[in-house]
Amino acid sequence: MKSQRPVNLDLRTIKLPITAYTSILHRVSGVILFIGIAVLLAALDASLSSEEGFERVQGYFGNPLAKLVVWALLSALLYHLVAGIRHLVMDAGYGETLEGGKRGSKIVLILSAVLIILAGVWVW
């Protein structure tokens, strides 16, 4: 049996809606948080082990690369938080339509961008 359906495997030509991008970013930010928690717990363990360990961890966080990692983790946390609140609002029955979903996605992206910029200012 031959299927007459068109096959489009060129990912550069597929146009996803904004709601798909916010959903994908929500999942990616969750994975980043899952991995980042292990890194932060290791730093916490080292800082609580001794006074020298605390000074060593404090020295690491003075490094610009470590500040970038902390900012990335804060960015993932903030995006995941804002997108999660959007999901809670949708569970309450608001923004479930196609237009409401698009509007909610735009709000999530704008609010997250503002919070991420503020977190970057705070980290540096």
Short mmCIF file of C-alpha atoms in Angstrom, two decimals:
data_model
loop_
_atom_site.label_atom_id
_atom_site.label_comp_id
_atom_site.label_asym_id
_atom_site.label_seq_id
_atom_site.Cartn_x
_atom_site.Cartn_y
_atom_site.Cartn_z
CA MET A 1 0.00 0.00 0.00
CA LYS A 2 1.50 3.33 -1.06
CA SER A 3 0.84 6.38 1.08
CA GLN A 4 0.00 9.62 -0.71
CA ARG A 5 0.88 11.75 2.29
CA PRO A 6 3.64 14.31 1.77
CA VAL A 7 6.83 13.68 3.67
CA ASN A 8 8.80 16.68 4.89
CA LEU A 9 12.01 15.70 6.65
CA ASP A 10 13.82 19.01 6.14
CA LEU A 11 13.70 20.51 9.64
CA ARG A 12 14.69 23.95 8.36
CA THR A 13 11.40 24.31 6.49
CA ILE A 14 9.06 23.25 9.30
CA LYS A 15 7.40 26.26 10.95
CA LEU A 16 6.45 25.57 14.56
CA PRO A 17 3.97 27.78 16.43
CA ILE A 18 5.16 29.90 19.34
CA THR A 19 3.40 27.56 21.76
CA ALA A 20 5.63 24.70 20.58
CA TYR A 21 8.77 26.74 21.23
CA THR A 22 7.68 27.62 24.76
CA SER A 23 6.82 23.97 25.44
CA ILE A 24 10.19 22.76 24.15
CA LEU A 25 12.02 25.42 26.18
CA HIS A 26 10.08 24.42 29.28
CA ARG A 27 11.25 20.83 28.91
CA VAL A 28 14.85 21.87 28.18
CA SER A 29 14.92 24.18 31.20
CA GLY A 30 13.70 21.29 33.36
CA VAL A 31 16.56 19.08 32.18
CA ILE A 32 19.07 21.88 32.77
CA LEU A 33 17.72 22.33 36.30
CA PHE A 34 17.92 18.61 36.98
CA ILE A 35 21.61 18.54 36.00
CA GLY A 36 22.37 21.89 37.63
CA ILE A 37 21.05 20.77 41.00
CA ALA A 38 23.78 18.11 41.11
CA VAL A 39 26.44 20.74 40.46
CA LEU A 40 25.07 23.10 43.08
CA LEU A 41 24.71 20.31 45.66
CA ALA A 42 28.35 19.31 45.09
CA ALA A 43 29.39 22.94 45.64
CA LEU A 44 27.24 23.11 48.78
CA ASP A 45 28.79 19.89 50.12
CA ALA A 46 32.30 21.20 49.47
CA SER A 47 31.53 24.54 51.10
CA LEU A 48 30.09 22.92 54.22
CA SER A 49 32.89 20.37 54.64
CA SER A 50 35.47 22.80 56.01
CA GLU A 51 36.57 26.41 56.10
CA GLU A 52 39.07 25.73 53.31
CA GLY A 53 36.33 24.14 51.23
CA PHE A 54 34.15 27.20 51.71
CA GLU A 55 36.97 29.50 50.58
CA ARG A 56 37.67 27.26 47.58
CA VAL A 57 34.01 27.34 46.48
CA GLN A 58 33.87 31.08 47.08
CA GLY A 59 36.92 31.43 44.84
CA TYR A 60 35.27 29.35 42.13
CA PHE A 61 32.22 31.59 42.12
CA GLY A 62 34.44 34.61 41.57
CA ASN A 63 35.43 33.15 38.18
CA PRO A 64 33.50 34.63 35.20
CA LEU A 65 32.84 31.13 33.82
CA ALA A 66 31.25 30.07 37.12
CA LYS A 67 29.16 33.25 37.11
CA LEU A 68 28.00 32.32 33.61
CA VAL A 69 27.01 28.85 34.83
CA VAL A 70 25.13 30.33 37.81
CA TRP A 71 23.38 32.80 35.50
CA ALA A 72 22.44 29.96 33.12
CA LEU A 73 20.98 27.96 36.00
CA LEU A 74 19.08 30.99 37.26
CA SER A 75 17.82 31.62 33.73
CA ALA A 76 16.57 28.06 33.45
CA LEU A 77 14.93 28.33 36.87
CA LEU A 78 13.20 31.60 36.04
CA TYR A 79 11.94 30.42 32.66
CA HIS A 80 10.74 27.13 34.14
CA LEU A 81 8.98 29.01 36.95
CA VAL A 82 7.17 31.44 34.62
CA ALA A 83 6.17 28.67 32.19
CA GLY A 84 4.99 26.54 35.11
CA ILE A 85 2.81 29.38 36.37
CA ARG A 86 1.36 29.61 32.85
CA HIS A 87 0.48 25.92 33.03
CA LEU A 88 -1.21 26.44 36.40
CA VAL A 89 -3.21 29.33 34.96
CA MET A 90 -4.24 27.15 32.03
CA ASP A 91 -5.23 24.37 34.45
CA ALA A 92 -7.54 26.89 36.10
CA GLY A 93 -9.30 27.34 32.74
CA TYR A 94 -7.76 30.57 31.45
CA GLY A 95 -5.95 30.81 28.13
CA GLU A 96 -6.97 27.41 26.82
CA THR A 97 -8.00 28.65 23.39
CA LEU A 98 -5.59 28.91 20.48
CA GLU A 99 -5.38 32.69 20.81
CA GLY A 100 -5.05 32.45 24.59
CA GLY A 101 -2.24 29.94 24.22
CA LYS A 102 -0.36 32.20 21.82
CA ARG A 103 -0.86 35.21 24.07
CA GLY A 104 0.28 33.23 27.10
CA SER A 105 3.39 32.05 25.26
CA LYS A 106 4.31 35.60 24.33
CA ILE A 107 3.81 36.73 27.93
CA VAL A 108 6.02 33.87 29.17
CA LEU A 109 8.81 34.77 26.74
CA ILE A 110 8.69 38.51 27.51
CA LEU A 111 8.44 38.12 31.29
CA SER A 112 11.18 35.48 31.31
CA ALA A 113 13.48 37.69 29.23
CA VAL A 114 13.03 40.58 31.68
CA LEU A 115 13.67 38.34 34.70
CA ILE A 116 16.70 36.72 33.05
CA ILE A 117 18.23 40.13 32.31
CA LEU A 118 17.63 41.20 35.92
CA ALA A 119 19.24 37.96 37.13
CA GLY A 120 22.27 38.69 34.93
CA VAL A 121 22.61 42.14 36.46
CA TRP A 122 22.33 40.61 39.93
CA VAL A 123 24.95 37.90 39.27
CA TRP A 124 27.46 40.33 37.80
#
